[in-house]
Amino acid sequence: MPDRPSVLFVCVHNAGRSQMAAGFLQSLGEGRIDVRSAGSMPGDAINPVAVEAMAEVGIDIAGEQPKKLSDEAVRASDVVITMGCGDECPFFPGKRYEDWVLDDPAGQGIEAVRPIRDEIRSRVEQLIASLA
């Protein structure tokens, strides 16, 4: 499908929220949507609690690595979803931007990360519906 929409998820460290969102979109989008994620200040590794929370719902993000946000990634995306990176995200006219206000899972236990994961899933489902 050459006309697949593309979505870029951006958070500061690209270690938790954006990786969970990308994991859900990869899984729920069933290959119909190109998925990218990046961070304005990428961390060294993915948050292990985010990995655990996603594994509980059958999605493996353990092999992912935080990536640096680039202008190219934004330019190549139809939809850019930011999660608390504010002014760090480059803006290009003609893109659809959404800011998802979500708690940061960094430093939190699994009990705190599960509701964040479930909120992300709900928003990803709405996103897929809006792109269909």
PDB file of C-alpha atoms in Angstrom:
ATOM      1  CA  MET A   1       0.000   0.000   0.000  1.00  0.00           C
ATOM      2  CA  PRO A   2       1.981   3.020  -1.170  1.00  0.00           C
ATOM      3  CA  ASP A   3      -0.435   5.548   0.345  1.00  0.00           C
ATOM      4  CA  ARG A   4      -0.163   4.318   3.896  1.00  0.00           C
ATOM      5  CA  PRO A   5      -0.415   7.141   6.424  1.00  0.00           C
ATOM      6  CA  SER A   6       2.641   7.598   8.619  1.00  0.00           C
ATOM      7  CA  VAL A   7       2.664   8.518  12.288  1.00  0.00           C
ATOM      8  CA  LEU A   8       5.556   9.773  14.413  1.00  0.00           C
ATOM      9  CA  PHE A   9       5.364   9.556  18.207  1.00  0.00           C
ATOM     10  CA  VAL A  10       7.671  11.937  20.052  1.00  0.00           C
ATOM     11  CA  CYS A  11       8.530  12.202  23.735  1.00  0.00           C
ATOM     12  CA  VAL A  12      11.628  13.519  25.437  1.00  0.00           C
ATOM     13  CA  HIS A  13      13.540  10.286  26.045  1.00  0.00           C
ATOM     14  CA  ASN A  14      11.792   7.952  23.534  1.00  0.00           C
ATOM     15  CA  ALA A  15      11.975   5.327  26.270  1.00  0.00           C
ATOM     16  CA  GLY A  16       8.403   4.960  27.539  1.00  0.00           C
ATOM     17  CA  ARG A  17       5.263   6.652  26.235  1.00  0.00           C
ATOM     18  CA  SER A  18       6.297   7.034  22.595  1.00  0.00           C
ATOM     19  CA  GLN A  19       7.614   3.469  22.486  1.00  0.00           C
ATOM     20  CA  MET A  20       4.387   2.085  23.984  1.00  0.00           C
ATOM     21  CA  ALA A  21       2.325   4.112  21.498  1.00  0.00           C
ATOM     22  CA  ALA A  22       4.450   2.884  18.583  1.00  0.00           C
ATOM     23  CA  GLY A  23       4.099  -0.697  19.820  1.00  0.00           C
ATOM     24  CA  PHE A  24       0.315  -0.397  19.977  1.00  0.00           C
ATOM     25  CA  LEU A  25       0.092   1.247  16.548  1.00  0.00           C
ATOM     26  CA  GLN A  26       2.329  -1.431  14.984  1.00  0.00           C
ATOM     27  CA  SER A  27       0.135  -4.150  16.485  1.00  0.00           C
ATOM     28  CA  LEU A  28      -3.338  -2.622  16.133  1.00  0.00           C
ATOM     29  CA  GLY A  29      -2.615  -0.949  12.783  1.00  0.00           C
ATOM     30  CA  GLU A  30      -1.875  -4.373  11.269  1.00  0.00           C
ATOM     31  CA  GLY A  31       0.666  -2.971   8.818  1.00  0.00           C
ATOM     32  CA  ARG A  32      -1.688  -0.340   7.382  1.00  0.00           C
ATOM     33  CA  ILE A  33       0.204   2.563   8.973  1.00  0.00           C
ATOM     34  CA  ASP A  34       3.918   3.438   8.962  1.00  0.00           C
ATOM     35  CA  VAL A  35       5.051   3.946  12.547  1.00  0.00           C
ATOM     36  CA  ARG A  36       8.036   5.919  13.858  1.00  0.00           C
ATOM     37  CA  SER A  37       9.049   7.113  17.292  1.00  0.00           C
ATOM     38  CA  ALA A  38      11.786   9.436  18.481  1.00  0.00           C
ATOM     39  CA  GLY A  39      12.921  11.598  21.365  1.00  0.00           C
ATOM     40  CA  SER A  40      14.228  15.143  21.630  1.00  0.00           C
ATOM     41  CA  MET A  41      16.791  13.885  24.179  1.00  0.00           C
ATOM     42  CA  PRO A  42      16.756  10.096  23.711  1.00  0.00           C
ATOM     43  CA  GLY A  43      17.577   7.920  26.690  1.00  0.00           C
ATOM     44  CA  ASP A  44      20.106   5.106  26.756  1.00  0.00           C
ATOM     45  CA  ALA A  45      17.545   2.306  26.808  1.00  0.00           C
ATOM     46  CA  ILE A  46      13.838   1.609  26.855  1.00  0.00           C
ATOM     47  CA  ASN A  47      12.130   1.823  30.235  1.00  0.00           C
ATOM     48  CA  PRO A  48      12.019  -1.802  31.500  1.00  0.00           C
ATOM     49  CA  VAL A  49       8.676  -1.158  33.216  1.00  0.00           C
ATOM     50  CA  ALA A  50       7.194   0.021  29.892  1.00  0.00           C
ATOM     51  CA  VAL A  51       8.509  -3.198  28.310  1.00  0.00           C
ATOM     52  CA  GLU A  52       6.905  -5.223  31.111  1.00  0.00           C
ATOM     53  CA  ALA A  53       3.576  -3.371  30.849  1.00  0.00           C
ATOM     54  CA  MET A  54       3.436  -3.959  27.082  1.00  0.00           C
ATOM     55  CA  ALA A  55       4.400  -7.634  27.481  1.00  0.00           C
ATOM     56  CA  GLU A  56       1.350  -8.034  29.733  1.00  0.00           C
ATOM     57  CA  VAL A  57      -0.845  -7.185  26.729  1.00  0.00           C
ATOM     58  CA  GLY A  58       1.145  -9.337  24.307  1.00  0.00           C
ATOM     59  CA  ILE A  59       3.252  -6.633  22.625  1.00  0.00           C
ATOM     60  CA  ASP A  60       7.033  -6.958  22.669  1.00  0.00           C
ATOM     61  CA  ILE A  61       8.934  -3.668  22.558  1.00  0.00           C
ATOM     62  CA  ALA A  62      12.052  -5.032  24.276  1.00  0.00           C
ATOM     63  CA  GLY A  63      14.111  -4.901  21.067  1.00  0.00           C
ATOM     64  CA  GLU A  64      13.486  -1.201  20.439  1.00  0.00           C
ATOM     65  CA  GLN A  65      16.091   1.512  21.045  1.00  0.00           C
ATOM     66  CA  PRO A  66      15.513   5.210  21.777  1.00  0.00           C
ATOM     67  CA  LYS A  67      16.107   7.282  18.640  1.00  0.00           C
ATOM     68  CA  LYS A  68      16.995  10.970  18.175  1.00  0.00           C
ATOM     69  CA  LEU A  69      14.253  13.145  16.740  1.00  0.00           C
ATOM     70  CA  SER A  70      15.175  14.436  13.278  1.00  0.00           C
ATOM     71  CA  ASP A  71      13.599  16.940  10.915  1.00  0.00           C
ATOM     72  CA  GLU A  72      13.515  14.139   8.325  1.00  0.00           C
ATOM     73  CA  ALA A  73      11.342  11.943  10.563  1.00  0.00           C
ATOM     74  CA  VAL A  74       8.870  14.789  11.030  1.00  0.00           C
ATOM     75  CA  ARG A  75       8.905  15.668   7.328  1.00  0.00           C
ATOM     76  CA  ALA A  76       8.203  12.022   6.400  1.00  0.00           C
ATOM     77  CA  SER A  77       5.200  11.755   8.740  1.00  0.00           C
ATOM     78  CA  ASP A  78       1.577  12.691   8.140  1.00  0.00           C
ATOM     79  CA  VAL A  79       0.718  12.828  11.831  1.00  0.00           C
ATOM     80  CA  VAL A  80       3.080  13.941  14.598  1.00  0.00           C
ATOM     81  CA  ILE A  81       2.015  13.088  18.142  1.00  0.00           C
ATOM     82  CA  THR A  82       3.949  14.736  20.925  1.00  0.00           C
ATOM     83  CA  MET A  83       3.921  13.570  24.531  1.00  0.00           C
ATOM     84  CA  GLY A  84       5.352  16.270  26.722  1.00  0.00           C
ATOM     85  CA  CYS A  85       8.235  17.497  24.567  1.00  0.00           C
ATOM     86  CA  GLY A  86       6.702  20.917  23.954  1.00  0.00           C
ATOM     87  CA  ASP A  87       8.897  23.281  21.988  1.00  0.00           C
ATOM     88  CA  GLU A  88      11.513  20.606  21.231  1.00  0.00           C
ATOM     89  CA  CYS A  89       9.474  19.312  18.291  1.00  0.00           C
ATOM     90  CA  PRO A  90      10.132  20.822  14.859  1.00  0.00           C
ATOM     91  CA  PHE A  91       7.044  22.178  13.136  1.00  0.00           C
ATOM     92  CA  PHE A  92       6.313  21.771   9.456  1.00  0.00           C
ATOM     93  CA  PRO A  93       3.189  23.219   7.801  1.00  0.00           C
ATOM     94  CA  GLY A  94       0.672  20.736   6.459  1.00  0.00           C
ATOM     95  CA  LYS A  95       1.253  18.096   9.132  1.00  0.00           C
ATOM     96  CA  ARG A  96      -1.364  17.057  11.636  1.00  0.00           C
ATOM     97  CA  TYR A  97      -0.066  17.643  15.166  1.00  0.00           C
ATOM     98  CA  GLU A  98      -1.574  16.305  18.366  1.00  0.00           C
ATOM     99  CA  ASP A  99      -0.230  16.658  21.876  1.00  0.00           C
ATOM    100  CA  TRP A 100      -1.158  13.791  24.164  1.00  0.00           C
ATOM    101  CA  VAL A 101      -0.881  14.801  27.807  1.00  0.00           C
ATOM    102  CA  LEU A 102       0.177  11.620  29.575  1.00  0.00           C
ATOM    103  CA  ASP A 103       1.955  10.900  32.833  1.00  0.00           C
ATOM    104  CA  ASP A 104       5.611   9.993  32.366  1.00  0.00           C
ATOM    105  CA  PRO A 105       6.263   6.337  33.266  1.00  0.00           C
ATOM    106  CA  ALA A 106       9.939   7.069  34.048  1.00  0.00           C
ATOM    107  CA  GLY A 107      10.826   5.903  37.545  1.00  0.00           C
ATOM    108  CA  GLN A 108       7.345   4.509  38.185  1.00  0.00           C
ATOM    109  CA  GLY A 109       6.371   0.970  39.132  1.00  0.00           C
ATOM    110  CA  ILE A 110       4.176  -1.329  37.056  1.00  0.00           C
ATOM    111  CA  GLU A 111       1.029  -0.351  39.006  1.00  0.00           C
ATOM    112  CA  ALA A 112       1.493   3.281  37.903  1.00  0.00           C
ATOM    113  CA  VAL A 113       2.482   2.400  34.333  1.00  0.00           C
ATOM    114  CA  ARG A 114      -0.528   0.173  33.552  1.00  0.00           C
ATOM    115  CA  PRO A 115      -3.057   3.046  33.467  1.00  0.00           C
ATOM    116  CA  ILE A 116      -0.678   5.077  31.270  1.00  0.00           C
ATOM    117  CA  ARG A 117      -0.391   2.083  28.921  1.00  0.00           C
ATOM    118  CA  ASP A 118      -4.172   1.672  28.812  1.00  0.00           C
ATOM    119  CA  GLU A 119      -4.693   5.389  28.091  1.00  0.00           C
ATOM    120  CA  ILE A 120      -2.159   5.182  25.262  1.00  0.00           C
ATOM    121  CA  ARG A 121      -3.963   2.158  23.817  1.00  0.00           C
ATOM    122  CA  SER A 122      -7.277   4.015  23.866  1.00  0.00           C
ATOM    123  CA  ARG A 123      -5.754   7.032  22.119  1.00  0.00           C
ATOM    124  CA  VAL A 124      -4.046   4.837  19.511  1.00  0.00           C
ATOM    125  CA  GLU A 125      -7.378   3.140  18.774  1.00  0.00           C
ATOM    126  CA  GLN A 126      -8.973   6.586  18.251  1.00  0.00           C
ATOM    127  CA  LEU A 127      -6.041   7.603  16.051  1.00  0.00           C
ATOM    128  CA  ILE A 128      -6.434   4.496  13.859  1.00  0.00           C
ATOM    129  CA  ALA A 129     -10.163   5.221  13.490  1.00  0.00           C
ATOM    130  CA  SER A 130      -9.385   8.808  12.450  1.00  0.00           C
ATOM    131  CA  LEU A 131      -6.924   7.602   9.791  1.00  0.00           C
ATOM    132  CA  ALA A 132      -9.203   4.940   8.335  1.00  0.00           C
TER     133      ALA A 132
END
